[in-house]
Coordinates of C-alpha atoms in Angstrom, one line a residue:
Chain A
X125 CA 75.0 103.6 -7.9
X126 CA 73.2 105.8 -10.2
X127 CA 75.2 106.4 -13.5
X128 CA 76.4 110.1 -14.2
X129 CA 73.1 112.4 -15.5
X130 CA 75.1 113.3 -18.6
X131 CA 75.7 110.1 -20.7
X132 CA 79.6 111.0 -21.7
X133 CA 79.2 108.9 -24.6
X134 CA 76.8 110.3 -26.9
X135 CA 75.1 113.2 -25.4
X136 CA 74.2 114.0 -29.3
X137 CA 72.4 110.7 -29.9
X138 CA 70.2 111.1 -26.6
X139 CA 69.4 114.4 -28.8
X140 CA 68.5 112.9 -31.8
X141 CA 66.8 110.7 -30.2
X142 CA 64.5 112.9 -27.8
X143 CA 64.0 115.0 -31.2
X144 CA 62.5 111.8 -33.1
X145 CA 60.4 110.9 -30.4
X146 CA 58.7 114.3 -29.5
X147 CA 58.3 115.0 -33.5
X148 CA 56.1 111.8 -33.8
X149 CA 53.5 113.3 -31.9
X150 CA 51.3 115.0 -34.9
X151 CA 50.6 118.3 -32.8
X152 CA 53.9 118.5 -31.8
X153 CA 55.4 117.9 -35.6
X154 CA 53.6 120.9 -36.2
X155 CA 55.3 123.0 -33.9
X156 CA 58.5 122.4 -36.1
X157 CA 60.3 122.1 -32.8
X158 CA 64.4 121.5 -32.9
X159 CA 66.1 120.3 -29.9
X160 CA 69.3 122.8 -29.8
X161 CA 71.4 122.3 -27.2
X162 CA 71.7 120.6 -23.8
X163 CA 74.5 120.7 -21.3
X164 CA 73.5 118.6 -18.2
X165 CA 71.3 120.7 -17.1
X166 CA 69.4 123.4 -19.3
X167 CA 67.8 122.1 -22.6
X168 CA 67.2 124.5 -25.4
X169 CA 64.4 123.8 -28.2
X170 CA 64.1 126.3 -30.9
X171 CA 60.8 127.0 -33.1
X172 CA 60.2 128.9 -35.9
X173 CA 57.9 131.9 -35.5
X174 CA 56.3 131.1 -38.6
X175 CA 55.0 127.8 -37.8
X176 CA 54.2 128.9 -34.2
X177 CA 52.5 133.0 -35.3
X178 CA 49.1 133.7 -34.0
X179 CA 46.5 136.4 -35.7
X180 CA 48.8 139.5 -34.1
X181 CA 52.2 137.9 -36.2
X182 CA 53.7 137.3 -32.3
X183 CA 54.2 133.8 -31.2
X184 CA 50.9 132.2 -30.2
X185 CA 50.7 131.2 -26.3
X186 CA 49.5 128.0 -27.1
X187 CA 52.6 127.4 -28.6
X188 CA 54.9 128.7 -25.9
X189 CA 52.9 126.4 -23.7
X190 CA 53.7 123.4 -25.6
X191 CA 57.2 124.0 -26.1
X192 CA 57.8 124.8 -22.4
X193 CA 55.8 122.0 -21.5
X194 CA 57.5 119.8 -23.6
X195 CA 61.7 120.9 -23.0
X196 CA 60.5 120.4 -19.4
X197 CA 59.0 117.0 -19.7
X198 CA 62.4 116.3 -22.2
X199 CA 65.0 117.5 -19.6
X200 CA 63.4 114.9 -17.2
X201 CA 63.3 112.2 -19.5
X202 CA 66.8 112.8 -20.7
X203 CA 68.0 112.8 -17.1
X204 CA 66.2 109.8 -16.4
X205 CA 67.4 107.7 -19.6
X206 CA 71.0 108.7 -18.9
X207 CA 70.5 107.2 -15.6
X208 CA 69.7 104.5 -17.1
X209 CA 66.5 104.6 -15.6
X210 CA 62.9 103.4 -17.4
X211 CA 60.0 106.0 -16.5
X212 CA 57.2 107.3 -18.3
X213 CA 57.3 111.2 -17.4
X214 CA 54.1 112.8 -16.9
X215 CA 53.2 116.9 -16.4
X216 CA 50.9 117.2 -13.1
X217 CA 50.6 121.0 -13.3
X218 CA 51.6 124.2 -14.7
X219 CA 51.7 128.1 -14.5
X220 CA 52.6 130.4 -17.1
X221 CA 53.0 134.2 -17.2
X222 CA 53.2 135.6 -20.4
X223 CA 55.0 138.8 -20.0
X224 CA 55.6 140.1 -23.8
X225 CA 54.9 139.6 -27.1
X226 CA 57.7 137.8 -29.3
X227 CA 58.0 138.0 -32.9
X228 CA 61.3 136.3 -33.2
X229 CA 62.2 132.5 -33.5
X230 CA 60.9 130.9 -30.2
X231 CA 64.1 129.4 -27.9
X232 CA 63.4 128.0 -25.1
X233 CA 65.3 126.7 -21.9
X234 CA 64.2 124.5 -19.2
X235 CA 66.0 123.5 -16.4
X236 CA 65.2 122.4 -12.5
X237 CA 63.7 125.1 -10.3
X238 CA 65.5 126.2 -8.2
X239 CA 65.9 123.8 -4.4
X240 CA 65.2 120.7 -6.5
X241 CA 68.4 118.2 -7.2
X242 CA 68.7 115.8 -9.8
X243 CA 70.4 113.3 -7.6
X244 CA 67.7 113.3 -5.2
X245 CA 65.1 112.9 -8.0
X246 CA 66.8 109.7 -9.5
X247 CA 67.8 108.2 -6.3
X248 CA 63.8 108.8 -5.3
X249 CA 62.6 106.8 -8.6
X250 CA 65.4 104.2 -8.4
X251 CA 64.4 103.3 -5.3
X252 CA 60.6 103.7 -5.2
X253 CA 59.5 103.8 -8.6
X254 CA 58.3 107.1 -8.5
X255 CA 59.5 110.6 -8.2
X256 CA 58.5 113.9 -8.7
X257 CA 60.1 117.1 -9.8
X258 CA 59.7 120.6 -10.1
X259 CA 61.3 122.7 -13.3
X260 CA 61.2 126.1 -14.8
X261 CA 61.1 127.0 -18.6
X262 CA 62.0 130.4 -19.8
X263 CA 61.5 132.0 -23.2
X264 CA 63.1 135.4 -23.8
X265 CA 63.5 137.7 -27.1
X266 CA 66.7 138.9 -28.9
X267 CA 67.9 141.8 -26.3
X268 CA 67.0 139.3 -23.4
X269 CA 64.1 140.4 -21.9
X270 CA 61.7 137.4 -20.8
X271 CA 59.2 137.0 -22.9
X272 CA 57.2 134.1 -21.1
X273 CA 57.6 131.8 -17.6
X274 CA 57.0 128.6 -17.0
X275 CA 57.2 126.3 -14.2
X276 CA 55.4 123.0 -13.7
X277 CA 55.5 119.5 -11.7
X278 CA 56.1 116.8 -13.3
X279 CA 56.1 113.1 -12.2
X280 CA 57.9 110.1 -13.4
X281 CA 56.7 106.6 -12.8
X282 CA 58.0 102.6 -13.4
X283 CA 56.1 101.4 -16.5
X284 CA 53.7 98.4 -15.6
X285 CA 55.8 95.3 -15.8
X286 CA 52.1 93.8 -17.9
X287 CA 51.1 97.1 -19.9
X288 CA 48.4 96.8 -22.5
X289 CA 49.4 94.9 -25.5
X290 CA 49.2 97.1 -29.0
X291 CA 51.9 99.6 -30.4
Chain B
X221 CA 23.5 150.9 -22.9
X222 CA 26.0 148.1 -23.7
X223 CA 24.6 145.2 -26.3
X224 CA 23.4 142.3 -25.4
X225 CA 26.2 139.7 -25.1
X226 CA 25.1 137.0 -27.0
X227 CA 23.8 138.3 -30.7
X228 CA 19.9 137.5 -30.8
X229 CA 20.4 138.0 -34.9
X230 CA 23.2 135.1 -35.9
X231 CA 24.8 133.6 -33.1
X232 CA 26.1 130.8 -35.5
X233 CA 28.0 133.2 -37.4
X234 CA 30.0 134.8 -34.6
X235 CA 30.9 131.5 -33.9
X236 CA 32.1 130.4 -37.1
X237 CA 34.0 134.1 -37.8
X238 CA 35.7 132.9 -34.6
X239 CA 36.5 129.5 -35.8
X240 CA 37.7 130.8 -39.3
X241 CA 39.9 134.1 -37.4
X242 CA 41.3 130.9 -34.9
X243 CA 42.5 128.0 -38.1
X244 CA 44.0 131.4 -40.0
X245 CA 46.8 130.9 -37.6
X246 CA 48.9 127.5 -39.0
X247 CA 49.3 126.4 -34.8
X248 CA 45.7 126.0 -34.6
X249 CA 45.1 124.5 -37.4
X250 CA 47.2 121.8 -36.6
X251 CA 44.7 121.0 -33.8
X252 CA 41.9 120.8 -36.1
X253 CA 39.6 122.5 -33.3
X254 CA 35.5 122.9 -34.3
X255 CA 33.7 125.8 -32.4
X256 CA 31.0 123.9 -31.3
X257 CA 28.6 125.2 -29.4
X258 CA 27.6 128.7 -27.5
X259 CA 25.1 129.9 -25.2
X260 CA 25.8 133.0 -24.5
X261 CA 27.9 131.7 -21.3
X262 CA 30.1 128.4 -21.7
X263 CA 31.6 127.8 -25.6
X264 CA 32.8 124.9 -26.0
X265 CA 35.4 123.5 -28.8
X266 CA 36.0 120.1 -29.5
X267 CA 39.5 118.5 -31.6
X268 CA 40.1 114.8 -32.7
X269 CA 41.8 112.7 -30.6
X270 CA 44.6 112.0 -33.8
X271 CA 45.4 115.5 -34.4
X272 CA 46.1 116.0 -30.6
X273 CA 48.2 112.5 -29.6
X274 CA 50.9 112.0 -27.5
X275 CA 53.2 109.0 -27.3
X276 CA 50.9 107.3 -24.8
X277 CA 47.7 107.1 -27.2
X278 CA 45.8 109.8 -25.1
X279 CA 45.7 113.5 -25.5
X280 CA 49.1 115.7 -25.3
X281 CA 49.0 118.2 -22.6
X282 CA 50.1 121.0 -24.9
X283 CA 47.1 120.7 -27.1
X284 CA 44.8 121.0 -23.8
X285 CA 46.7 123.8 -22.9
X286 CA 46.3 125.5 -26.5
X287 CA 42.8 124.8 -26.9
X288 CA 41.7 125.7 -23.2
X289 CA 43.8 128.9 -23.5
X290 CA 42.4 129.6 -26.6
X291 CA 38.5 128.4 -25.6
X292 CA 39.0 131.0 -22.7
X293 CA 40.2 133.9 -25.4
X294 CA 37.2 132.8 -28.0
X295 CA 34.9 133.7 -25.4
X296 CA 36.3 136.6 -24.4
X297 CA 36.3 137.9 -27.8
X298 CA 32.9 136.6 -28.4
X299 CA 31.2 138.7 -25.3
X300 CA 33.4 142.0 -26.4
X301 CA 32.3 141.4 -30.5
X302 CA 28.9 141.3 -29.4
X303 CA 28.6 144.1 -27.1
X304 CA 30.2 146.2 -30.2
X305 CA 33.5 146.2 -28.6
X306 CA 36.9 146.4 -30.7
X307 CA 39.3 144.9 -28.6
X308 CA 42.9 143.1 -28.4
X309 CA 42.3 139.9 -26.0
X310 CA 45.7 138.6 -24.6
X311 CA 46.2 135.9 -22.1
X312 CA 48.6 137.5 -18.8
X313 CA 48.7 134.3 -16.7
X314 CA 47.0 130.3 -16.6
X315 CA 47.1 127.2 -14.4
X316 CA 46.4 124.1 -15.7
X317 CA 46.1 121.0 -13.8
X318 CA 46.8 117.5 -15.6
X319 CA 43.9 114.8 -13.4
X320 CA 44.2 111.8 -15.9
X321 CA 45.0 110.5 -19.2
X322 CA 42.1 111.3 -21.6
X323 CA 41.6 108.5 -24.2
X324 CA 38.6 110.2 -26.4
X325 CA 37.8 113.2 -28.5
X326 CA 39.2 116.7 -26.5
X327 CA 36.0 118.7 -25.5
X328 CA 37.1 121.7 -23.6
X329 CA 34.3 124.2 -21.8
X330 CA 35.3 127.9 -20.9
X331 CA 33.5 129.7 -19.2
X332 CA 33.7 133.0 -16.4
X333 CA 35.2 132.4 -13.2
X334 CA 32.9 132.0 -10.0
X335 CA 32.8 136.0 -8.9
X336 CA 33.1 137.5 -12.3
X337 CA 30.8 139.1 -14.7
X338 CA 30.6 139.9 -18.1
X339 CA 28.5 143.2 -17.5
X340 CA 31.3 144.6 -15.1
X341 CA 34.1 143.9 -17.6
X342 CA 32.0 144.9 -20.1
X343 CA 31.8 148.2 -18.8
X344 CA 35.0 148.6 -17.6
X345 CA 36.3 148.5 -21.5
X346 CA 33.9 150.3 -22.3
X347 CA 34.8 153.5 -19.7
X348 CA 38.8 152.6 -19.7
X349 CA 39.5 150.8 -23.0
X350 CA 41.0 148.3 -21.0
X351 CA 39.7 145.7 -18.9
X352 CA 40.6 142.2 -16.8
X353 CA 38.8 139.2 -16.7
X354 CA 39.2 135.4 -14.9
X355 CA 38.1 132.6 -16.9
X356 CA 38.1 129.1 -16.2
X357 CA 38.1 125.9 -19.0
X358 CA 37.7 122.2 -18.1
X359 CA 38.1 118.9 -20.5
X360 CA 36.1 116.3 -19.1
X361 CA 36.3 112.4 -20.5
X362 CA 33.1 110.5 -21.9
X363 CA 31.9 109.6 -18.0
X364 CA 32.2 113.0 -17.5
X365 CA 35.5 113.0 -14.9
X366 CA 37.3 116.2 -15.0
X367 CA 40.8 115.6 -17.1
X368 CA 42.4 118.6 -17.1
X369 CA 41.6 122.0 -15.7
X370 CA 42.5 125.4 -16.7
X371 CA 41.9 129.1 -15.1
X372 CA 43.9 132.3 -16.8
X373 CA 43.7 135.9 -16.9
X374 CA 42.7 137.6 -19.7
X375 CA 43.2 141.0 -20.6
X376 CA 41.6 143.3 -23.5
X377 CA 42.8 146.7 -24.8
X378 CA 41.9 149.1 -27.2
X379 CA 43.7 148.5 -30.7
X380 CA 46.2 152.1 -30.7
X381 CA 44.5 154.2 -33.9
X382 CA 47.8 154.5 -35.7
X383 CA 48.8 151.1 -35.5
X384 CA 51.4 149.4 -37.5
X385 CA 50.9 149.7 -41.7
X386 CA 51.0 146.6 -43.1
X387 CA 48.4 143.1 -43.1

């Protein structure tokens, strides 16, 4: 049986941990992303504008990109790892709609899409090594209004049991 | 009569006021991106590998996405600067699609859609102050396989002549 999505024992440490490991990507350390919050099922990431403005002072759309990208490709490792499950996740494909400008700190949420189960997706990869998944990733401004869309396919896969040697 | 699109006087110039307007914004310049080359038709950029690494070794889908985005927007600014066009360029929607890992230096090509051309846009801002345009972008490895592949929709505007005081 699969163990509960939401490790009860540490949720924080998965957190920290996630953080560390998306932050030793160079071009994502310069993002200046913070993991916020995560609750089973939406992860939040946080930016600041300033490390994130483009040549208008509003958030660049590269960087919404990114950080969508990446607190969708975090939820599904996070749901994965608290399954206890080893996968390497990797994005398929993506569309964005950028609806607005934002010039405040960049939060973002990802969660599934909507007629997608987490149960289904970990049963899928514990029992055939690979599964796929569609999420969603929202970013909105300080009265609420969306500010940019995401959604995207991602795909997680069993290591090779003989990987390359090296770091 | 509009200009022609691709300056006959100093084409080199447009293309490194372009690479200087795209490193003033601290996002990009994490990417370390080099305008490379222009023909009038297909720019192309290319980024180190190191600057733009994932925790796999090969390049992180959020610095494709940035620099295909922003390859697609360089061109579209290049065609309205030299047709004596001042214009806002924003990106409204993209698709990207993720093929393969890519293990080498990030050399992204944008170019116009198939069924688009610059003379049409081109005039439309010209008569409207506004008009749409469909680009496409592709990253291609050293044996030339397609790694990742972008299409967005840009839009330019007029700048408003009372704009904002202030740098």
């Amino acid at each position: 049986m699969l163990a509960h999505a939401h490790d009860p024992e540490d949720p924080r440490a998965a957190l920290r941990a996630l953080e560390k490991k998306l932050l030793s990507m160079p071009p994502v350390r310069a993002l200046a992303l913070h993991v916020n919050a995560y609750d089973g099922e939406v992860l939040q990431f946080t930016a600041p504008l300033a490390a994130n403005v483009n040549d208008k002072g509003s958030a660049f759309g590269g960087s919404l990109a990114s950080l969508m990208t990446l607190a969708a490709w975090g939820l599904t490792t996070l749901q994965l790892d608290a399954a206890g499950l080893v996968a390497e996740v990797y994005v398929q494909d993506s569309q964005l709609r950028y609806l607005k400008p934002l010039y405040d700190e960049l939060r973002i949420e990802a969660r599934l899409a909507p007629g997608q189960d987490w149960r289904t997706f970990l049963a899928t990869f514990a029992a055939r090594g690979k599964a796929r998944a569609t999420l969603m990733a929202e970013v909105r401004d300080a009265s609420g209004a969306l500010v940019t869309a995401f959604d995207g396919r991602f795909v997680a896969l069993r290591p090779l049991a003989c990987g390359p040697a090296g770091p």
